Amino acid sequence: MSVVADRPAAVTTPPDHLQSGVFDRSDMPRDSAHERVVFCQDRDTGLRAIIAVHSTTLGPALGGTRFYPYASEQDALTDVLRLSRGMTYKAAVAGVDLGGGKAVILGDPNAIKTPTLLNAYGRFVESLGGTYVTAGDVGTNSNDLDIIAEETAHVVGKNTTAGGTGDSGPQTALGVFLSLRAAAESVWGSDDLTGKRVGVEGAGKVGYNLVALLRDADAEVIVSDSYPPALDRIALDFPGVTIGSDIIGADVDVYAPCAMGATLDASSVARLTASIVCGAANNQLLTPDVEAMLAARGIVWVPDYVANAGGLIQVEGELRGKDSAQVMATIGKIRDTVSGIFAIARAEGILLGAAADRLAEDRIAAAQG
């Protein structure tokens, strides 16, 4: 069974008890209304999922499926709405012809993920007729996407043996690394990361690959993760890396959040020693005003949806049949995009987030005519 919630024709201010629903949420920007939000349930497999299509102005809404044990359905809804809006802006700034969407499956993937559940989810994706294209995210991988693809053609990030391009983690990490180089050049006058202390929070698919790039650049790296096997892998493969538990409070030059979002709020900003925040996690700021708090302390935040676009560019290439050279060339442009955002922010006296948003909104507005 699925229930679809669409944007109302008129914008009104709902009663307080409705502020945490889908429409006109008090915790979301006023321009964040979604085209479609679909609640999916399959009782036979235990599937409970939410698919959020934010915008299809530039193309089909592409975004990963997150499989996570949310504390409540409300938390899941908040996450998917924020993530899908971020995908719209990510695609627009990256220059790819895609809209923004995202999905979440509620539950512990280690406990309830089965092929039949993933098949059921694939049927829901298929029912949207290509307006939403799914990919991998936290809790899902290429093997899962191969199973989902048994029920829908609207999936990317599959294994190469299934006709896909495989894990997008390395390309996401590359985009973050290039963004950090651009930020370093703007902040410190050089993109040389030799001796810079970088705190990587999260050692999963993206964090691991980012650590590899940083070590090759002779940066000093400290890593934390709530999953001990991930840290064991880091310690084995990168003996010079320091394992820590509190990256935000550590003495670092760069804070690179690469796990779950919303780690930056008034309390954590006050504890940061870093000069630059640049990572792969989505929705790093708990609320938009946190960027101003960072700026007040002289800390530069590279907008997450700009820095982490490498994975999206990879799967867009898979969707459109592009070769690896085309994909890598587009990922390489991320550094120029970040440098351009710094230039806009300096010239106009605005924050980097506002400069990035403007680029995205201008492209979307042009497409709307």
PDB file of C-alpha atoms in Angstrom, residues 13 15 28 35 82 84 86 108 111-112 116 128 139 165 186 320:
ATOM      1  CA  THR A  13       0.087  28.551   7.779  1.00  0.00           C
ATOM      2  CA  PRO A  15      -1.915  24.911  13.068  1.00  0.00           C
ATOM      3  CA  MET A  28      12.285  23.630   6.470  1.00  0.00           C
ATOM      4  CA  GLU A  35       6.348  17.520  -5.733  1.00  0.00           C
ATOM      5  CA  ARG A  82      15.939  17.437   3.853  1.00  0.00           C
ATOM      6  CA  SER A  84      15.777  15.159  -1.246  1.00  0.00           C
ATOM      7  CA  GLY A  86      19.639  18.771  -1.012  1.00  0.00           C
ATOM      8  CA  ASP A 108      18.075  -1.885  11.035  1.00  0.00           C
ATOM      9  CA  ALA A 111      18.332  -7.191  11.145  1.00  0.00           C
ATOM     10  CA  ILE A 112      15.574  -6.887   8.547  1.00  0.00           C
ATOM     11  CA  THR A 116      12.251 -10.083  -0.683  1.00  0.00           C
ATOM     12  CA  LEU A 128       6.628   5.947  -9.882  1.00  0.00           C
ATOM     13  CA  GLY A 139      22.814   1.072   4.751  1.00  0.00           C
ATOM     14  CA  THR A 165      29.405   1.439 -12.345  1.00  0.00           C
ATOM     15  CA  SER A 186      41.356  30.236  -0.553  1.00  0.00           C
ATOM     16  CA  ARG A 320      23.093   8.481 -19.393  1.00  0.00           C
TER      17      ARG A 320
END
